[in-house]
Short mmCIF file of C-alpha atoms in Angstrom, two decimals:
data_model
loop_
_atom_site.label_atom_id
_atom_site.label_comp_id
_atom_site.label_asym_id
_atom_site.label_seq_id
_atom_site.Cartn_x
_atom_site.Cartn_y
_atom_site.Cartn_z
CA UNK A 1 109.27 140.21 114.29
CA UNK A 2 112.19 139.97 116.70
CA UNK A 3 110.27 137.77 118.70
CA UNK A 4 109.42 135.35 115.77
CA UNK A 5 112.97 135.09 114.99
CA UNK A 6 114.13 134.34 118.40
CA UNK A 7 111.94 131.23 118.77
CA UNK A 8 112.43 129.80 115.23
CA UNK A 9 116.58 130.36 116.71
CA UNK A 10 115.42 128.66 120.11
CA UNK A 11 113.68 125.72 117.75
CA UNK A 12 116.65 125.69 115.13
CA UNK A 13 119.03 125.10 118.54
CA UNK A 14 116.28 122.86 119.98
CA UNK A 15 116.24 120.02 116.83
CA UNK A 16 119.62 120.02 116.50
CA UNK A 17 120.34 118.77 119.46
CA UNK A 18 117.76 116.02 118.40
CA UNK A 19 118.10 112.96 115.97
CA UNK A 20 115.15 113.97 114.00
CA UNK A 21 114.80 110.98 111.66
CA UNK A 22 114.89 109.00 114.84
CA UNK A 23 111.52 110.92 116.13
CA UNK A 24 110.28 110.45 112.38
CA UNK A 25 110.77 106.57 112.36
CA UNK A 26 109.30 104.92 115.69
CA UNK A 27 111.57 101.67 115.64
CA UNK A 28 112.37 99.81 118.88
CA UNK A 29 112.56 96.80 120.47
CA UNK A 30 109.69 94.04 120.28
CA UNK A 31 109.02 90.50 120.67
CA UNK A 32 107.35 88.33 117.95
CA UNK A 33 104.40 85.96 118.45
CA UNK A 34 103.48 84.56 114.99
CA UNK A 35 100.97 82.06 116.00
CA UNK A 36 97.31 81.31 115.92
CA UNK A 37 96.54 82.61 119.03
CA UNK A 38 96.28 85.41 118.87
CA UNK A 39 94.41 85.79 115.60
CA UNK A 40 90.61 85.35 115.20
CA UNK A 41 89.69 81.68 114.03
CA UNK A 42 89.15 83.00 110.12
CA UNK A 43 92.68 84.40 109.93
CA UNK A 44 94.13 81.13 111.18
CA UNK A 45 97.29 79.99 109.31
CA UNK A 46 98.91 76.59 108.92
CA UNK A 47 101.58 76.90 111.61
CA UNK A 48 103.96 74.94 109.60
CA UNK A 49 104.17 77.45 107.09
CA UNK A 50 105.38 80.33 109.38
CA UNK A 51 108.97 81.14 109.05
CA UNK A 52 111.49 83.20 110.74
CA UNK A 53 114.22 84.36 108.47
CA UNK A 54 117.09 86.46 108.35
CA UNK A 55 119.59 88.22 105.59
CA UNK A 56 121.71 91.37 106.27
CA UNK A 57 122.01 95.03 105.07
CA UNK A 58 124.84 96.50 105.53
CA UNK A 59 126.55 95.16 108.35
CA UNK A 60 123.03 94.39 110.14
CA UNK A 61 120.84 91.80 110.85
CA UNK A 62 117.51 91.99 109.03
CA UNK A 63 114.58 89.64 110.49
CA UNK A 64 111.82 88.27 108.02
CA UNK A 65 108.88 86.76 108.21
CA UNK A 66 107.43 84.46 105.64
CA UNK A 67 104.25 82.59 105.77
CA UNK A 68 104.33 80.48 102.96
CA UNK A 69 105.96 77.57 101.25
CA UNK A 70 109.17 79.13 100.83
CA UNK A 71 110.54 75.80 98.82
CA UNK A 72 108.11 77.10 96.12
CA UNK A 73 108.81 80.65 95.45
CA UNK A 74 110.06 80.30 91.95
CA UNK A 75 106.56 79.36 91.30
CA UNK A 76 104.30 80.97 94.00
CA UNK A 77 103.21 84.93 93.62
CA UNK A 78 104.37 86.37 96.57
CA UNK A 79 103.46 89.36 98.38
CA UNK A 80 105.71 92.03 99.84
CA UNK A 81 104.08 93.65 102.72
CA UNK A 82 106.32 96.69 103.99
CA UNK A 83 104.70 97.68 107.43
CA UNK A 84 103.99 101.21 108.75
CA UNK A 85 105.50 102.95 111.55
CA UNK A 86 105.22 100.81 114.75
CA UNK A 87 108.25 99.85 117.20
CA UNK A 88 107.95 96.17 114.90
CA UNK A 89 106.26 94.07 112.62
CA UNK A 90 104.19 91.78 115.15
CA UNK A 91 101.94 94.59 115.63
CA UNK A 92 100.94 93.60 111.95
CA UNK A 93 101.14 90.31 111.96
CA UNK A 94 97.21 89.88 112.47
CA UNK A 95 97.45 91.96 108.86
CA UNK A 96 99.88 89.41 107.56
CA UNK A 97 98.00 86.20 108.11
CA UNK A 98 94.99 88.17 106.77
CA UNK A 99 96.37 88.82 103.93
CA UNK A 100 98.17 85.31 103.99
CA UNK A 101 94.43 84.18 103.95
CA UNK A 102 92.58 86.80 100.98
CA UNK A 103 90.91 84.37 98.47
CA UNK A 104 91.37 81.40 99.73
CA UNK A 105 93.85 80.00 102.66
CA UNK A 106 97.81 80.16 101.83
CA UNK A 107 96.89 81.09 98.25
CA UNK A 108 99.53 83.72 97.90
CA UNK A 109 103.27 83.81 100.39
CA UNK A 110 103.15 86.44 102.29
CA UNK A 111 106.51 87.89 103.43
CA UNK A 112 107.19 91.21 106.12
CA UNK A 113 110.30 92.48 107.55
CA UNK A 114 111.73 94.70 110.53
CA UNK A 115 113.48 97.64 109.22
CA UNK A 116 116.72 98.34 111.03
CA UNK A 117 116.07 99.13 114.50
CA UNK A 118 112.63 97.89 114.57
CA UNK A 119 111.68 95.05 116.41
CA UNK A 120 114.99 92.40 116.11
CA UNK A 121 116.64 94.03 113.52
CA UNK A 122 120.02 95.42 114.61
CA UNK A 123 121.39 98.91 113.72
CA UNK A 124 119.14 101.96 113.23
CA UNK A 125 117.03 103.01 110.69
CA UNK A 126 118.31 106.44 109.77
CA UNK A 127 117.10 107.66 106.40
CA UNK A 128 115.45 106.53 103.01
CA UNK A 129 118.63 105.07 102.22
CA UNK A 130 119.35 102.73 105.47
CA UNK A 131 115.62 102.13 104.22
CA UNK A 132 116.03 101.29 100.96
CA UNK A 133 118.90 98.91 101.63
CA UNK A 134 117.08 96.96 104.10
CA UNK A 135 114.37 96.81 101.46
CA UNK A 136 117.26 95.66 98.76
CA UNK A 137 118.58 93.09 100.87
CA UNK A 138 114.93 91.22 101.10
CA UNK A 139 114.51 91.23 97.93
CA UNK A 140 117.54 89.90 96.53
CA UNK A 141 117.25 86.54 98.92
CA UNK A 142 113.55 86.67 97.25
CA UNK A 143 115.68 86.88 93.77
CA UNK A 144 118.30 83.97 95.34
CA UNK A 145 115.13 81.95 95.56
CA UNK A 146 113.65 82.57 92.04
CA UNK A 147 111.50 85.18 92.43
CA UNK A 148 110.92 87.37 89.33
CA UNK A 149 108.78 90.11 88.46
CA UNK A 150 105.50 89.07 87.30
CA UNK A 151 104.96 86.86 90.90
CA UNK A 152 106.06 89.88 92.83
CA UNK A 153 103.40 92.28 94.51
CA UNK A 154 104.44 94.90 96.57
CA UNK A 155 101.93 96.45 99.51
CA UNK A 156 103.27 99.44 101.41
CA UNK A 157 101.18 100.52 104.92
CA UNK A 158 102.04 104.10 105.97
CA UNK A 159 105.52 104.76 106.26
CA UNK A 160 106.11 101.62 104.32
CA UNK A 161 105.49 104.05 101.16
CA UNK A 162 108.85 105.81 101.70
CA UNK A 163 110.28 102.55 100.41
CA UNK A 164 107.85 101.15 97.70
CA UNK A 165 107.70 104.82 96.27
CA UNK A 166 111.92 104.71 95.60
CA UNK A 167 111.73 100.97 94.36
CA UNK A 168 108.91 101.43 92.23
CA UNK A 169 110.63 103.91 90.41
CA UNK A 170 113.27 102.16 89.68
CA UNK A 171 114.90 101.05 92.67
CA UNK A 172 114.04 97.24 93.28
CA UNK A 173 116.14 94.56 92.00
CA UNK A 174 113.34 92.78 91.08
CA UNK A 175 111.28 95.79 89.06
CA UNK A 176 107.54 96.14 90.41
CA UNK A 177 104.77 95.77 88.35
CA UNK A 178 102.12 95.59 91.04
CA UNK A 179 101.77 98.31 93.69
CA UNK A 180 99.09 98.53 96.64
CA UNK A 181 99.40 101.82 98.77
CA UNK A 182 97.16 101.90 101.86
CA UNK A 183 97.43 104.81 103.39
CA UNK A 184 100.62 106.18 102.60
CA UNK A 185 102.89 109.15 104.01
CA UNK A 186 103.26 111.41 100.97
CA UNK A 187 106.75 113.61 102.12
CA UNK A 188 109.20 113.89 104.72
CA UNK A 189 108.19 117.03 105.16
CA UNK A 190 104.42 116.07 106.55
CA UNK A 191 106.19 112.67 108.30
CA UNK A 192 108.15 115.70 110.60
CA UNK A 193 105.45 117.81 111.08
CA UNK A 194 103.31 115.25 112.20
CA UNK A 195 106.05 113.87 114.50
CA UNK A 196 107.31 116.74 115.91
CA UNK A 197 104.45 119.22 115.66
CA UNK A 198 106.87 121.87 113.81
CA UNK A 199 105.12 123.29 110.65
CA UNK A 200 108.97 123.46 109.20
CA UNK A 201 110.37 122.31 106.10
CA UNK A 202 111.78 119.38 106.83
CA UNK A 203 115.44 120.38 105.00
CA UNK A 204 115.77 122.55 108.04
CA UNK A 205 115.90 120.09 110.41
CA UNK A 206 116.76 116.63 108.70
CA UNK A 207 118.91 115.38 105.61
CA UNK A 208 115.32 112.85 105.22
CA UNK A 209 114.37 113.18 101.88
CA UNK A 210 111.10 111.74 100.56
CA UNK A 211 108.45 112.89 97.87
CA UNK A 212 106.24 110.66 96.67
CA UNK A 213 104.67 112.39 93.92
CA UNK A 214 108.27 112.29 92.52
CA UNK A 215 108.52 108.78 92.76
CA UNK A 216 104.57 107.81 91.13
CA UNK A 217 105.41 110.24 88.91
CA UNK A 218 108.33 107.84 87.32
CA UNK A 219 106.70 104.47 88.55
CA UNK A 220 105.17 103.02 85.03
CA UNK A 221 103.68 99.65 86.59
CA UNK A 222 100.36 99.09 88.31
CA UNK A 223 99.07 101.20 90.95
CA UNK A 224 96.08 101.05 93.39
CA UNK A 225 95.72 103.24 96.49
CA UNK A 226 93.67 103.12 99.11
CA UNK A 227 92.71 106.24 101.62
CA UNK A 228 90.33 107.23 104.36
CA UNK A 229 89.69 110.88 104.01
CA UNK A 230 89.46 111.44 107.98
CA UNK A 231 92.92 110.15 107.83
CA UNK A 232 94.90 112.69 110.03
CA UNK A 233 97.97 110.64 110.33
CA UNK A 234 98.53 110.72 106.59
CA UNK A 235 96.43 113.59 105.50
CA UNK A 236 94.32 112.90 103.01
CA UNK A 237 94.59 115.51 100.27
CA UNK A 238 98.89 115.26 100.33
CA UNK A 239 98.66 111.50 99.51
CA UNK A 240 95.88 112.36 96.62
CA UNK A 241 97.82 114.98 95.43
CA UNK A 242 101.39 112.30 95.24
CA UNK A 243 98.95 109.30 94.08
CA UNK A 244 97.64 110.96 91.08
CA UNK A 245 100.88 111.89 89.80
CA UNK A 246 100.88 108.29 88.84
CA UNK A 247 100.99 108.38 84.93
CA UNK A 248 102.07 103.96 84.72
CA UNK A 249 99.96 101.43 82.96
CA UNK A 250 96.73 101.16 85.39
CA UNK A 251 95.71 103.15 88.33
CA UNK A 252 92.69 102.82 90.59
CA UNK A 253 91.94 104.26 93.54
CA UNK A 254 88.97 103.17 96.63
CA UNK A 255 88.70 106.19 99.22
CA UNK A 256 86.47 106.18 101.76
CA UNK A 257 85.20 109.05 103.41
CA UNK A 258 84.59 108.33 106.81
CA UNK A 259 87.64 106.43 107.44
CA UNK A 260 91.06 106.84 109.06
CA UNK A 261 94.22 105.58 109.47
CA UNK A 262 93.08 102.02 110.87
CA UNK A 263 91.18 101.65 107.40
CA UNK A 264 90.80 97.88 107.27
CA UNK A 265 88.99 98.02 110.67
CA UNK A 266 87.07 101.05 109.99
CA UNK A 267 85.81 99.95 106.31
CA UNK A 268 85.59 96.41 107.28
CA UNK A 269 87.56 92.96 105.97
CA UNK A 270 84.48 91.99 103.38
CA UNK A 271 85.51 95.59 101.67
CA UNK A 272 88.90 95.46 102.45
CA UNK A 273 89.38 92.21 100.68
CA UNK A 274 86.98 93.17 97.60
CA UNK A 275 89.17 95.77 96.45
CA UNK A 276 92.42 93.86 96.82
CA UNK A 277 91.61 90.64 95.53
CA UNK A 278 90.30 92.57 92.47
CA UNK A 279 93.51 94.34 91.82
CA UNK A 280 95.66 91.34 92.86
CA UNK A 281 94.05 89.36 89.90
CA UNK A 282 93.35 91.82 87.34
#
């Protein structure tokens, strides 16, 4: 017993000498290279409608990209894609002009950001509120451009659930109606136990707070999630547990059982697409 003690002391002394939410959220510097070349031939944008953009949060720089006619957002349905948990957002930007591409070419805009910290973004990203400010920031120049809420879909990746779960329940300037959650993290608590390998509740270690069965739970808009059951980066059964605390207007859900994390590559585009395009235009 004495022993136990003295190595959950040697741990406690351990993490606090660490920034925890840094280990939690993998943000660091990256270049960008938002161009056909390295995208295969079907995914191929019109250059001319990739944009770099920036707005701030906080006192920070926050850098966008939008592939799209941005002149026509007050008419256009646009799609919010909040990335998962890589150093930045070129490492989805092969997702991006996917998406950018579902249907038909350029029929939606298609718009991604760095969080703080990630990629060119300044600052750090520290918690789910340096998080959800970077997050408000977007979408009010979305709402500066006419933007409202029955063109706005929102599609989290991963870690990109710790903000869609806040906004959708009430935390977007623009309200959300439409939610897609591939994959998501459902806690802070499994986020830190997967990062640091400590099966400890994450309040001992870090002021991160996230639960998003709370947040479904008050989200009354449309929801569709989408899960591999192999999935050991977001386990499986904690996001089905948070998902189905969804009580809004619509929910569906497409699992797959021998799929990860990397589900669109593992369950293929033809699938991938299928399910999304359904839910985008139902």
């Amino acid at each position: 017993m004495m022993k136990n003690i003295l190595i959950l002391a040697s741990l406690l002394l351990l993490t606090s000498c660490l920034d925890i939410s840094a280990v939690m959220l993998y943000g660091g510097p990256g270049e960008y290279n938002f161009t056909n070349a390295s995208l295969d031939s079907i995914d191929h944008v019109d250059e001319s409608k990739i944009h770099r953009l920036q707005t701030f949060s906080d006192q920070d720089t926050i850098e966008i990209l939008y592939v799209g006619d941005y002149s026509q957002i007050e008419s256009d349905t646009i799609i919010l894609y909040l990335h998962g948990n890589v150093p930045s957002m070129d490492g989805y930007w092969t997702t991006v002009a996917h998406i950018a591409n579902i249907g038909e070419q350029h029929r939606y805009g298609v718009m991604m950001y760095d969080y703080r910290g990630y990629g060119k973004s300044t600052g750090t990203s520290t918690d789910e509120t340096s998080l959800a400010s970077d997050y408000e920031s977007v979408v009010s120049w979305l709402k500066d451009q006419g933007l409202d809420r029955d063109r706005l879909i929102v599609f989290a990746n991963s870690i990109g659930s710790l903000t869609a779960g806040s906004a959708a329940a009430g935390g977007s300037l623009i309200p959300i109606e439409k939610l897609i959650m591939e994959t998501p993290q459902s806690s802070s608590a499994i986020i830190m136990q997967n990062s640091t390998g400590l099966s400890l509740p994450s309040s001992m270690l870090t002021n991160f707070e996230f639960d998003l069965s709370v947040d479904m739970s008050n989200y009354p808009g449309e929801l569709l999630w989408m899960h591999g059951v192999l999935d050991a980066t977001a386990p499986f059964n904690d996001a089905a547990s948070a998902m189905r605390s969804h009580e809004g207007s619509y929910f569906e859900e497409a699992t797959y059982p021998s799929a990860g994390h990397a589900l669109r590559w593992e369950i293929g585009n033809e699938e991938w697409d299928r399910v999304l395009l359904n839910f985008i235009l139902k």
